[in-house]
Amino acid sequence: MSATHNTPNPPKPFRIFIGYDTREHIAYEVCRYSILKRSTIPVEIIPIKQSELRNNNHFWRERNKLESTEFSFTRFLTPFLANYQGWALFVDCDFLYLGDVKELHDVIDDKYALMCVKHEYVPTETTKMDGAVQTVYPRKNWSSMVLYNCGHVKNRVLTPEVVNSESGAYLHRFMWLEDEEIGAVPFVWNFLVGHNKVVEGDETTCPKAIHFTSGGPWFEAWRDCEFGEVWVREMEEYEKVKEKEKKVGDCCK
């Protein structure tokens, strides 16, 4: 009779949902590439595409003129899309990761319903990206990068019905939660270009995830923005890797 061995189950991938906008496809691809390139833990990356959600009857609200992206509201479906289980990260597509998401995963604390960078951010410009209106509201940019405790009882409020009917203020300000249910993440994981600053000699201020919140170099008007050259180098590397993979694929046909 042979002995049986209990093989430990492999760790489940850390789920990362990226907001997808058809105008910013390359931004999504570079964001995804930058995460995968540097992650030392298994990750599963899922784009949140409004068209797919509409086709599946998970999203049906009409778009208004203040929505600067296709994922302005769909981002709040993250716990629902994760089946209200475990932790998951939501992030806007206009991010460039310079750090290992394992470090971000390591700050997770189960006592919170969600965790984010608690910015005090008041933009001075009136437009962003490719001419979208720049809105100002409390807790602005808190929802642009969120660690969701998807299994938390409070987050079960975020059903498709609620996400399709509640106001932007209710959702973006996390008004379904008490203040003490929102944990803090170091600002370097949502480093706002034009707002946050690197302090010379202080490594704790160096960005681990750059957020081109007003517009990135994939838009003509933002070609020369701060950290733009860093994003362009990452894009060029991504395109070289993609081309190499295509050639390998063509050879194997």
Short mmCIF file of C-alpha atoms in Angstrom, two decimals:
data_model
loop_
_atom_site.label_atom_id
_atom_site.label_comp_id
_atom_site.label_asym_id
_atom_site.label_seq_id
_atom_site.Cartn_x
_atom_site.Cartn_y
_atom_site.Cartn_z
CA MET A 1 0.00 0.00 0.00
CA SER A 2 1.58 3.26 -1.10
CA ALA A 3 1.79 6.19 1.23
CA THR A 4 -0.34 9.22 0.46
CA HIS A 5 1.13 12.69 0.54
CA ASN A 6 -0.84 15.83 1.20
CA THR A 7 0.24 18.32 -1.43
CA PRO A 8 -0.40 21.87 -0.28
CA ASN A 9 -2.72 23.84 -2.51
CA PRO A 10 -0.90 26.52 -4.53
CA PRO A 11 -1.69 30.08 -3.44
CA LYS A 12 -4.58 31.67 -5.28
CA PRO A 13 -3.54 34.52 -7.56
CA PHE A 14 -4.00 38.05 -6.26
CA ARG A 15 -6.87 39.45 -8.34
CA ILE A 16 -6.27 42.85 -9.90
CA PHE A 17 -9.11 44.59 -11.71
CA ILE A 18 -8.01 47.39 -14.05
CA GLY A 19 -10.46 50.00 -15.26
CA TYR A 20 -10.58 49.89 -19.05
CA ASP A 21 -11.37 52.77 -21.40
CA THR A 22 -11.43 52.31 -25.17
CA ARG A 23 -9.58 55.64 -25.59
CA GLU A 24 -6.77 54.43 -23.34
CA HIS A 25 -6.11 50.90 -24.56
CA ILE A 26 -2.33 51.38 -24.59
CA ALA A 27 -2.44 52.80 -21.06
CA TYR A 28 -4.22 49.61 -19.91
CA GLU A 29 -1.67 47.40 -21.67
CA VAL A 30 1.30 49.23 -20.16
CA CYS A 31 -0.26 49.23 -16.69
CA ARG A 32 -0.86 45.48 -16.97
CA TYR A 33 2.65 44.87 -18.29
CA SER A 34 4.26 46.91 -15.48
CA ILE A 35 2.41 44.88 -12.83
CA LEU A 36 3.24 41.48 -14.32
CA LYS A 37 6.86 42.44 -14.95
CA ARG A 38 7.57 43.25 -11.30
CA SER A 39 5.23 40.98 -9.34
CA THR A 40 6.82 38.20 -7.29
CA ILE A 41 3.43 36.70 -6.39
CA PRO A 42 0.90 35.08 -8.73
CA VAL A 43 -1.57 37.68 -10.03
CA GLU A 44 -4.69 37.50 -12.16
CA ILE A 45 -5.44 40.68 -14.08
CA ILE A 46 -9.00 41.36 -15.21
CA PRO A 47 -10.00 44.41 -17.26
CA ILE A 48 -13.29 46.01 -16.26
CA LYS A 49 -14.85 46.69 -19.65
CA GLN A 50 -18.13 48.59 -19.66
CA SER A 51 -19.26 47.02 -22.95
CA GLU A 52 -18.97 43.51 -21.51
CA LEU A 53 -20.78 44.51 -18.33
CA ARG A 54 -23.62 45.97 -20.39
CA ASN A 55 -23.82 42.81 -22.49
CA ASN A 56 -24.08 40.76 -19.29
CA ASN A 57 -26.75 43.09 -17.83
CA HIS A 58 -24.48 44.05 -14.92
CA PHE A 59 -24.31 47.73 -15.93
CA TRP A 60 -27.05 49.80 -17.51
CA ARG A 61 -26.90 53.35 -16.16
CA GLU A 62 -26.71 56.17 -18.69
CA ARG A 63 -23.43 57.98 -18.96
CA ASN A 64 -23.40 61.64 -17.90
CA LYS A 65 -21.05 64.43 -19.00
CA LEU A 66 -19.10 64.41 -15.71
CA GLU A 67 -17.82 60.85 -16.22
CA SER A 68 -14.27 61.24 -17.47
CA THR A 69 -13.76 57.50 -18.11
CA GLU A 70 -15.81 54.43 -19.00
CA PHE A 71 -15.04 52.99 -15.56
CA SER A 72 -16.13 55.98 -13.46
CA PHE A 73 -18.89 53.81 -11.96
CA THR A 74 -18.07 50.26 -13.07
CA ARG A 75 -15.06 50.25 -10.71
CA PHE A 76 -17.45 49.78 -7.80
CA LEU A 77 -18.51 46.40 -9.17
CA THR A 78 -15.13 44.97 -8.09
CA PRO A 79 -16.46 43.06 -5.03
CA PHE A 80 -19.36 41.73 -7.13
CA LEU A 81 -17.02 40.62 -9.93
CA ALA A 82 -14.84 38.93 -7.30
CA ASN A 83 -17.90 36.99 -6.07
CA TYR A 84 -17.67 38.80 -2.73
CA GLN A 85 -14.71 36.61 -1.76
CA GLY A 86 -11.19 37.42 -0.57
CA TRP A 87 -9.25 40.56 -1.33
CA ALA A 88 -8.91 42.21 -4.73
CA LEU A 89 -7.27 45.34 -6.06
CA PHE A 90 -8.97 47.87 -8.31
CA VAL A 91 -6.78 50.36 -10.14
CA ASP A 92 -7.33 52.93 -12.89
CA CYS A 93 -5.62 52.15 -16.20
CA ASP A 94 -3.53 55.35 -16.05
CA PHE A 95 -1.12 53.84 -13.52
CA LEU A 96 2.46 52.71 -14.06
CA TYR A 97 3.78 50.27 -11.46
CA LEU A 98 7.39 50.61 -10.41
CA GLY A 99 7.07 48.43 -7.30
CA ASP A 100 6.18 44.81 -6.61
CA VAL A 101 2.46 44.42 -5.85
CA LYS A 102 3.47 41.85 -3.22
CA GLU A 103 4.44 44.83 -1.05
CA LEU A 104 0.96 46.25 -1.54
CA HIS A 105 -0.60 42.88 -0.82
CA ASP A 106 1.44 42.68 2.39
CA VAL A 107 -0.24 45.80 3.88
CA ILE A 108 -3.69 44.16 3.73
CA ASP A 109 -5.47 44.17 7.10
CA ASP A 110 -8.66 42.11 7.42
CA LYS A 111 -10.18 44.52 9.93
CA TYR A 112 -10.91 46.98 7.11
CA ALA A 113 -13.62 46.84 4.45
CA LEU A 114 -11.26 48.53 2.03
CA MET A 115 -7.89 50.27 1.99
CA CYS A 116 -6.64 53.13 -0.16
CA VAL A 117 -4.39 56.17 -0.28
CA LYS A 118 -6.23 58.92 1.59
CA HIS A 119 -5.28 61.86 -0.61
CA GLU A 120 -5.99 65.46 0.20
CA TYR A 121 -6.14 66.49 -3.42
CA VAL A 122 -7.69 69.59 -4.98
CA PRO A 123 -6.78 69.87 -8.69
CA THR A 124 -6.14 73.36 -10.09
CA GLU A 125 -6.80 72.57 -13.75
CA THR A 126 -10.34 72.60 -15.14
CA THR A 127 -9.85 69.83 -17.71
CA LYS A 128 -8.05 66.49 -17.72
CA MET A 129 -6.93 63.84 -20.22
CA ASP A 130 -8.37 64.63 -23.64
CA GLY A 131 -10.59 67.53 -22.58
CA ALA A 132 -12.75 65.81 -19.95
CA VAL A 133 -14.10 68.05 -17.20
CA GLN A 134 -11.98 68.02 -14.04
CA THR A 135 -14.34 67.68 -11.08
CA VAL A 136 -13.57 68.50 -7.45
CA TYR A 137 -15.12 66.57 -4.58
CA PRO A 138 -14.21 65.24 -1.10
CA ARG A 139 -11.99 62.12 -1.09
CA LYS A 140 -11.02 62.73 -4.71
CA ASN A 141 -8.78 59.98 -6.09
CA TRP A 142 -9.41 57.68 -3.12
CA SER A 143 -11.35 55.37 -5.43
CA SER A 144 -8.66 55.29 -8.14
CA MET A 145 -6.68 52.55 -6.37
CA VAL A 146 -8.55 50.45 -3.82
CA LEU A 147 -7.82 47.22 -1.98
CA TYR A 148 -11.27 45.70 -1.50
CA ASN A 149 -12.02 43.20 1.24
CA CYS A 150 -14.61 41.63 -1.05
CA GLY A 151 -15.92 39.26 1.60
CA HIS A 152 -16.61 42.05 4.11
CA VAL A 153 -20.30 42.19 4.96
CA LYS A 154 -20.48 45.94 4.26
CA ASN A 155 -19.23 45.50 0.69
CA ARG A 156 -22.16 43.22 -0.14
CA VAL A 157 -24.04 46.51 -0.53
CA LEU A 158 -22.20 46.97 -3.84
CA THR A 159 -24.63 45.05 -6.02
CA PRO A 160 -25.18 45.93 -9.69
CA GLU A 161 -28.50 47.52 -8.68
CA VAL A 162 -26.78 49.87 -6.22
CA VAL A 163 -23.85 50.70 -8.53
CA ASN A 164 -26.33 51.54 -11.30
CA SER A 165 -28.55 53.74 -9.17
CA GLU A 166 -26.55 55.45 -6.42
CA SER A 167 -24.94 58.87 -6.89
CA GLY A 168 -21.32 59.48 -7.71
CA ALA A 169 -20.92 61.13 -4.31
CA TYR A 170 -22.20 58.04 -2.49
CA LEU A 171 -19.85 55.72 -4.37
CA HIS A 172 -16.67 57.76 -4.74
CA ARG A 173 -16.78 58.89 -1.10
CA PHE A 174 -17.36 55.31 0.14
CA MET A 175 -20.51 56.43 1.93
CA TRP A 176 -21.65 52.84 2.55
CA LEU A 177 -18.82 52.61 5.10
CA GLU A 178 -17.90 54.19 8.42
CA ASP A 179 -14.61 56.12 8.47
CA GLU A 180 -12.95 53.54 10.70
CA GLU A 181 -13.68 50.82 8.14
CA ILE A 182 -11.38 52.48 5.60
CA GLY A 183 -7.68 51.64 6.03
CA ALA A 184 -4.76 53.73 4.80
CA VAL A 185 -2.14 52.80 2.21
CA PRO A 186 1.17 54.73 1.79
CA PHE A 187 0.78 57.47 -0.83
CA VAL A 188 3.61 56.08 -2.95
CA TRP A 189 1.16 53.41 -4.20
CA ASN A 190 -1.02 56.14 -5.76
CA PHE A 191 1.56 58.81 -6.51
CA LEU A 192 -0.33 61.64 -8.18
CA VAL A 193 1.66 63.31 -10.94
CA GLY A 194 1.71 67.06 -10.36
CA HIS A 195 0.59 66.75 -6.75
CA ASN A 196 2.86 64.36 -4.83
CA LYS A 197 6.57 65.11 -4.72
CA VAL A 198 9.74 63.08 -4.32
CA VAL A 199 11.82 64.45 -1.44
CA GLU A 200 15.52 64.22 -2.18
CA GLY A 201 17.22 61.79 0.18
CA ASP A 202 13.92 60.31 1.39
CA GLU A 203 13.33 56.92 -0.26
CA THR A 204 9.90 56.63 1.37
CA THR A 205 8.65 59.31 -1.06
CA CYS A 206 9.75 57.48 -4.23
CA PRO A 207 6.71 56.30 -6.20
CA LYS A 208 5.87 52.61 -6.38
CA ALA A 209 2.88 53.32 -8.63
CA ILE A 210 2.71 56.51 -10.70
CA HIS A 211 -0.81 57.80 -11.36
CA PHE A 212 -1.18 60.08 -14.38
CA THR A 213 -4.48 61.33 -13.01
CA SER A 214 -4.80 64.47 -15.17
CA GLY A 215 -3.55 62.83 -18.37
CA GLY A 216 -0.66 60.68 -19.51
CA PRO A 217 1.76 60.76 -22.45
CA TRP A 218 -0.56 58.56 -24.54
CA PHE A 219 -2.54 61.80 -25.03
CA GLU A 220 -0.94 64.40 -27.30
CA ALA A 221 -1.58 67.26 -24.85
CA TRP A 222 0.27 65.40 -22.08
CA ARG A 223 3.34 64.19 -24.00
CA ASP A 224 5.74 66.14 -21.80
CA CYS A 225 4.14 65.56 -18.40
CA GLU A 226 6.24 64.71 -15.34
CA PHE A 227 7.36 61.05 -15.39
CA GLY A 228 6.18 60.88 -18.99
CA GLU A 229 9.54 59.57 -20.19
CA VAL A 230 9.33 56.74 -17.63
CA TRP A 231 5.99 55.64 -19.06
CA VAL A 232 7.26 55.91 -22.65
CA ARG A 233 10.24 53.66 -21.87
CA GLU A 234 7.89 51.09 -20.35
CA MET A 235 5.61 51.30 -23.39
CA GLU A 236 8.53 50.76 -25.77
CA GLU A 237 9.66 47.75 -23.76
CA TYR A 238 6.12 46.34 -23.76
CA GLU A 239 5.90 46.75 -27.55
CA LYS A 240 9.23 44.98 -28.08
CA VAL A 241 8.13 42.07 -25.90
CA LYS A 242 4.79 41.91 -27.71
CA GLU A 243 6.51 41.90 -31.12
CA LYS A 244 8.90 39.17 -30.01
CA GLU A 245 6.00 37.04 -28.76
CA LYS A 246 4.21 37.57 -32.08
CA LYS A 247 7.24 36.36 -34.04
CA VAL A 248 7.54 33.29 -31.84
CA GLY A 249 3.84 32.60 -32.31
CA ASP A 250 4.11 32.98 -36.07
CA CYS A 251 7.05 30.54 -36.17
CA CYS A 252 5.08 27.90 -34.29
CA LYS A 253 2.06 27.97 -36.61
#
